[in-house]
């Protein structure tokens, strides 16, 4: 397959994370990528850091692109962005929106519904090759159009669009919960008297090891908890306190709040 030309509208944090990953793993070359951003500084920075093309007008980049990535915020002027795409994008190009909370129906109202539109909530672990992006296609889009690009910054789960908001708050915001857990765990080690660096290394190793155990043994966490806790011992005393806290429900409420906010982002647009 010939290399796809990829044009980003919005060159912020998420666009940069995707660009860095797809160039690093040779999914795309820098010369096949263009970016438009209302902030000139961002374009200059992306050119300097990654060598992407910058001496091209947006109208031309849109007309030549195979994939057009809408990477502005939900609060930005999507009507204006959609109008540009509608006017200049080639008929066979696929338009990928990574804008949280904005539906395919809303996107179609901005750019026209008679073209391939793909709603993606991109995973944020892009530099690792791990992490799932959630993807919903409209009737004009095919997996073949986007599969190579999407796998260039992690793994992909194709979903019914009705699940994308849930996937956003649970899956894509997911590393937040894990980062926060690791930070809290390392703090617990320090609170109990370990030096910070040792507490930190142990927390990371335990998280990585626990995931490896779950994958290797295919056991349920509860079964591994049983093995880890001797009668009247250390582990079960620690777990008793956790059971007395709001730990599980707090985490679950946090995910539900993130899912709720995703839906609000789509509705509260200017
Ligand atoms: N960051 C994340 O972890 C994730 C983000 N997303 C989604 O990705 C999208 C981008 O998020 P993020 O990268 O964090 O945001 P950023 O604010 O970092 O990037 C958005 C960029 O788009 C520019 N911009 C605004 N309006 C226009 C326009 N009309 N034309 C061209 N450029 C424009 C902004 O410029 P200026 O700042 O000057 O306004 C800014 O540089 C959002 O919709 C978000 O929901 C999805 C998953 C995860
Ligand atoms: O916070 C945000 O809006 C984005 C979407 C999911 C994770 N980060």
Coordinates of C-alpha atoms and ligand atoms in Angstrom, one line a residue:
X1 CA 0.0 0.0 0.0
X2 CA 1.3 3.5 -0.9
X3 CA 2.2 5.6 2.1
X4 CA -0.9 7.6 3.3
X5 CA -0.7 11.4 3.5
X6 CA -1.9 12.5 6.9
X7 CA -3.1 16.0 7.7
X8 CA -3.7 17.1 11.3
X9 CA -6.0 20.1 12.1
X10 CA -4.8 21.0 15.6
X11 CA -1.2 20.3 16.5
X12 CA -1.5 20.1 20.3
X13 CA -0.5 17.5 22.9
X14 CA -2.4 14.6 21.5
X15 CA -1.5 15.3 17.9
X16 CA 2.1 15.5 18.9
X17 CA 1.9 12.2 20.8
X18 CA 0.5 10.5 17.8
X19 CA 3.0 12.0 15.4
X20 CA 5.9 11.1 17.6
X21 CA 4.8 7.4 17.8
X22 CA 4.0 6.9 14.1
X23 CA 7.3 8.4 13.0
X24 CA 9.3 6.5 15.6
X25 CA 7.8 3.1 14.6
X26 CA 7.9 4.0 10.9
X27 CA 4.1 3.8 10.4
X28 CA 4.5 7.1 8.6
X29 CA 7.4 9.3 7.4
X30 CA 7.7 12.9 8.5
X31 CA 7.4 14.0 4.9
X32 CA 3.9 12.4 4.7
X33 CA 2.6 14.5 7.6
X34 CA 1.3 18.0 7.6
X35 CA -0.2 20.0 10.5
X36 CA -2.3 23.2 10.7
X37 CA -2.7 25.0 13.9
X38 CA -3.9 28.5 14.8
X39 CA -0.9 28.7 17.0
X40 CA 2.1 29.2 14.7
X41 CA 4.5 28.3 17.5
X42 CA 3.1 24.8 17.6
X43 CA 3.8 24.3 13.9
X44 CA 7.3 25.6 14.2
X45 CA 8.0 23.3 17.2
X46 CA 6.6 20.2 15.4
X47 CA 8.7 21.0 12.4
X48 CA 11.8 21.4 14.4
X49 CA 11.3 18.3 16.6
X50 CA 10.0 15.9 14.0
X51 CA 10.7 17.4 10.6
X52 CA 7.1 17.4 9.4
X53 CA 6.2 19.4 6.3
X54 CA 5.2 23.0 7.0
X55 CA 5.6 24.9 3.7
X56 CA 2.2 23.9 2.4
X57 CA -1.1 25.7 2.5
X58 CA -3.9 24.1 4.5
X59 CA -6.2 24.0 1.4
X60 CA -3.6 22.0 -0.5
X61 CA -2.8 19.7 2.4
X62 CA -6.5 18.9 2.8
X63 CA -7.0 18.2 -0.9
X64 CA -3.9 15.9 -1.0
X65 CA -4.5 14.0 2.3
X66 CA -5.7 10.4 2.6
X67 CA -6.4 10.8 6.3
X68 CA -7.5 14.1 7.9
X69 CA -7.2 14.1 11.7
X70 CA -9.4 16.6 13.6
X71 CA -7.4 17.2 16.8
X72 CA -8.8 20.4 18.2
X73 CA -10.6 20.6 21.5
X74 CA -14.3 20.1 21.9
X75 CA -14.6 23.8 22.9
X76 CA -12.8 25.0 19.7
X77 CA -14.6 26.2 16.5
X78 CA -15.6 22.8 15.0
X79 CA -18.0 24.5 12.6
X80 CA -15.2 26.4 11.0
X81 CA -12.9 23.4 10.9
X82 CA -15.7 21.3 9.4
X83 CA -16.4 23.9 6.7
X84 CA -12.8 23.8 5.7
X85 CA -12.8 20.0 5.4
X86 CA -16.1 20.1 3.5
X87 CA -14.7 22.6 1.1
X88 CA -11.2 21.3 0.4
X89 CA -10.9 17.6 1.4
X90 CA -10.7 15.0 -1.4
X91 CA -13.9 12.9 -1.7
X92 CA -12.0 9.7 -1.0
X93 CA -10.2 10.9 2.1
X94 CA -11.2 9.6 5.5
X95 CA -11.9 12.1 8.3
X96 CA -10.8 11.0 11.7
X97 CA -11.9 13.0 14.7
X98 CA -10.2 12.5 18.1
X99 CA -12.4 15.1 19.7
X100 CA -13.7 13.7 23.0
X101 CA -17.5 13.6 23.3
X102 CA -18.4 14.8 19.7
X103 CA -20.5 12.3 17.9
X104 CA -20.3 11.1 14.2
X105 CA -23.7 12.8 13.7
X106 CA -22.4 16.1 14.9
X107 CA -19.3 15.7 12.8
X108 CA -21.4 14.9 9.7
X109 CA -23.4 18.1 10.3
X110 CA -20.1 20.1 10.1
X111 CA -18.3 18.3 7.2
X112 CA -21.1 16.5 5.3
X113 CA -22.3 13.0 5.9
X114 CA -21.5 11.5 2.5
X115 CA -17.9 10.7 3.3
X116 CA -15.9 8.3 5.5
X117 CA -16.0 9.6 9.1
X118 CA -14.2 7.8 11.9
X119 CA -14.6 8.7 15.6
X120 CA -11.5 7.8 17.5
X121 CA -10.7 8.2 21.2
X122 CA -6.9 7.8 21.0
X123 CA -5.0 6.0 23.7
X124 CA -2.5 8.1 25.5
X125 CA 0.2 5.5 26.0
X126 CA 1.4 6.2 22.4
X127 CA 5.1 5.9 23.0
X128 CA 4.8 2.4 24.5
X129 CA 2.8 0.6 21.8
X130 CA 0.4 -0.4 24.6
X131 CA -3.0 0.9 25.3
X132 CA -6.2 0.7 23.3
X133 CA -7.8 3.4 21.2
X134 CA -11.6 3.1 20.8
X135 CA -12.9 3.4 17.2
X136 CA -16.3 3.8 15.6
X137 CA -16.8 4.0 11.8
X138 CA -19.7 5.5 9.9
X139 CA -21.3 3.6 6.9
X140 CA -18.8 5.1 4.4
X141 CA -15.6 4.2 6.3
X142 CA -13.7 0.9 6.3
X143 CA -11.2 -0.6 8.8
X144 CA -8.7 -0.9 6.0
X145 CA -8.6 2.9 5.5
X146 CA -7.5 3.5 9.1
X147 CA -6.0 0.3 10.6
X148 CA -2.4 0.9 9.8
X149 CA -2.5 4.5 11.1
X150 CA -4.4 3.6 14.3
X151 CA -2.1 0.6 15.1
X152 CA 0.8 3.0 14.7
X153 CA 0.1 4.5 18.2
X154 CA -1.2 1.5 20.2
X155 CA -3.8 -1.2 19.9
X156 CA -7.3 -0.8 18.5
X157 CA -10.8 -1.8 19.7
X158 CA -13.6 -1.2 17.2
X159 CA -16.8 -0.4 19.0
X160 CA -20.4 0.6 18.5
X161 CA -20.5 4.4 18.8
X162 CA -22.8 4.1 21.8
X163 CA -19.9 2.8 23.8
X164 CA -17.3 5.4 22.8
X165 CA -18.1 7.8 25.7
X166 CA -17.8 5.0 28.2
X167 CA -14.5 3.9 26.5
X168 CA -13.2 7.4 26.9
X169 CA -13.9 7.8 30.6
X170 CA -12.8 4.2 31.5
X171 CA -10.2 3.2 28.9
X172 CA -8.5 6.3 27.6
X173 CA -8.6 8.2 30.9
X174 CA -7.5 4.9 32.4
X175 CA -3.8 5.6 32.8
X176 CA -4.8 8.5 35.1
X177 CA -6.3 6.0 37.6
X178 CA -3.2 3.8 37.4
X179 CA -0.7 6.8 37.7
X180 CA -2.6 8.0 40.8
X181 CA -2.7 4.5 42.3
X182 CA 1.1 4.1 41.8
X183 CA 1.8 7.6 43.3
X184 CA -0.4 6.8 46.4
X185 CA 1.2 3.4 46.8
X186 CA 4.7 4.8 46.7
X187 CA 3.6 7.5 49.3
X188 CA 2.4 4.6 51.5
X189 CA 5.9 3.1 51.4
X190 CA 7.4 6.4 52.3
X191 CA 4.8 6.9 55.1
X192 CA 5.8 3.5 56.5
X193 CA 9.5 4.5 56.5
X194 CA 11.1 3.4 53.2
X195 CA 13.3 5.8 51.3
X196 CA 11.4 7.4 48.4
X197 CA 13.4 5.8 45.6
X198 CA 13.1 2.3 47.0
X199 CA 9.4 2.8 47.6
X200 CA 9.0 4.0 44.0
X201 CA 10.9 1.1 42.5
X202 CA 8.9 -1.5 44.5
X203 CA 5.6 0.1 43.5
X204 CA 6.5 0.0 39.8
X205 CA 7.7 -3.6 40.0
X206 CA 4.6 -4.7 41.9
X207 CA 2.3 -3.2 39.4
X208 CA 4.2 -4.7 36.4
X209 CA 4.5 -8.1 38.2
X210 CA 0.9 -8.2 39.2
X211 CA -0.2 -7.6 35.6
X212 CA 2.3 -10.3 34.4
X213 CA 0.9 -12.8 37.0
X214 CA -2.7 -12.1 35.9
X215 CA -1.8 -12.6 32.2
X216 CA 0.4 -15.7 32.8
X217 CA -1.8 -17.6 35.2
X218 CA -5.1 -16.4 33.8
X219 CA -6.4 -16.5 37.4
X220 CA -8.9 -14.0 38.7
X221 CA -7.4 -11.4 41.1
X222 CA -9.4 -12.8 43.9
X223 CA -7.6 -16.2 43.5
X224 CA -4.2 -14.5 43.5
X225 CA -5.3 -12.5 46.6
X226 CA -6.1 -15.8 48.4
X227 CA -2.6 -17.2 47.6
X228 CA -1.0 -13.9 48.8
X229 CA -2.7 -13.8 52.2
X230 CA -1.8 -16.3 55.0
X231 CA -4.3 -16.8 57.8
X232 CA -4.3 -14.0 60.3
X233 CA -1.3 -12.6 58.5
X234 CA 0.0 -9.4 57.1
X235 CA -1.8 -9.2 53.8
X236 CA -5.3 -9.8 55.1
X237 CA -4.9 -7.2 57.8
X238 CA -4.0 -4.7 55.1
X239 CA -6.9 -5.7 52.9
X240 CA -9.3 -5.4 55.9
X241 CA -8.5 -1.7 56.1
X242 CA -8.9 -1.3 52.4
X243 CA -12.3 -3.0 52.6
X244 CA -13.3 -0.5 55.4
X245 CA -12.3 2.4 53.1
X246 CA -14.2 3.8 50.1
X247 CA -11.5 2.5 47.7
X248 CA -13.5 0.4 45.2
X249 CA -16.5 2.7 45.2
X250 CA -14.3 5.8 45.0
X251 CA -12.5 4.4 41.9
X252 CA -15.8 3.4 40.3
X253 CA -17.4 6.8 41.0
X254 CA -14.3 8.4 39.4
X255 CA -14.8 6.4 36.2
X256 CA -18.5 7.2 36.1
X257 CA -17.7 11.0 36.5
X258 CA -15.2 10.8 33.6
X259 CA -17.8 9.0 31.4
X260 CA -20.4 11.7 32.3
X261 CA -18.0 14.5 31.5
X262 CA -17.2 13.0 28.1
X263 CA -20.9 13.2 27.1
X264 CA -21.1 16.7 28.5
X265 CA -18.2 17.8 26.3
X266 CA -20.1 16.9 23.2
X267 CA -23.3 18.6 24.3
X268 CA -21.9 21.8 25.9
X269 CA -20.2 22.9 22.7
X270 CA -20.4 26.6 21.7
Ligands
LIG1 N1 -4.7 15.0 25.7 C1 -5.3 13.8 25.8 O1 -4.8 13.0 26.6 C2 -6.4 13.4 24.9 C3 -7.0 14.3 24.1 N2 -8.1 13.9 23.3 C4 -8.7 14.9 22.4 O2 -7.8 15.4 21.6 C5 -8.1 16.7 21.2 C6 -6.9 17.6 21.4 O3 -6.5 17.6 22.8 P1 -5.1 18.2 23.2 O4 -4.1 17.8 22.2 O5 -4.9 17.7 24.6 O6 -5.4 19.7 23.2 P2 -4.4 20.9 22.9 O7 -5.0 22.2 23.5 O8 -3.0 20.6 23.4 O9 -4.4 21.0 21.3 C7 -5.3 21.6 20.5 C8 -4.6 22.5 19.5 O10 -5.5 22.9 18.5 C9 -5.3 24.3 18.2 N3 -6.5 24.8 17.6 C10 -7.6 25.3 18.2 N4 -8.5 25.7 17.3 C11 -8.0 25.4 16.0 C12 -8.4 25.6 14.7 N5 -9.6 26.1 14.4 N6 -7.6 25.2 13.7 C13 -6.4 24.7 14.0 N7 -5.9 24.5 15.2 C14 -6.7 24.9 16.3 C15 -5.0 24.9 19.6 O11 -4.4 26.1 19.5 P3 -4.6 27.2 20.7 O12 -4.0 26.5 22.0 O13 -3.8 28.4 20.3 O14 -6.1 27.4 20.9 C16 -4.0 23.8 20.1 O15 -2.7 24.0 19.7 C17 -9.3 17.1 22.1 O16 -10.5 17.1 21.4 C18 -9.3 16.0 23.2 O17 -10.7 15.7 23.6 C19 -8.4 12.6 23.2 C20 -7.8 11.7 24.0 C21 -6.8 12.0 25.0
LIG2 O1 -9.1 14.7 29.5 C1 -9.5 14.7 28.3 O2 -10.4 15.4 27.9 C2 -8.9 13.6 27.4 C3 -9.9 12.7 26.9 C4 -9.7 11.4 27.7 C5 -8.4 11.6 28.3 N1 -8.0 12.8 28.1

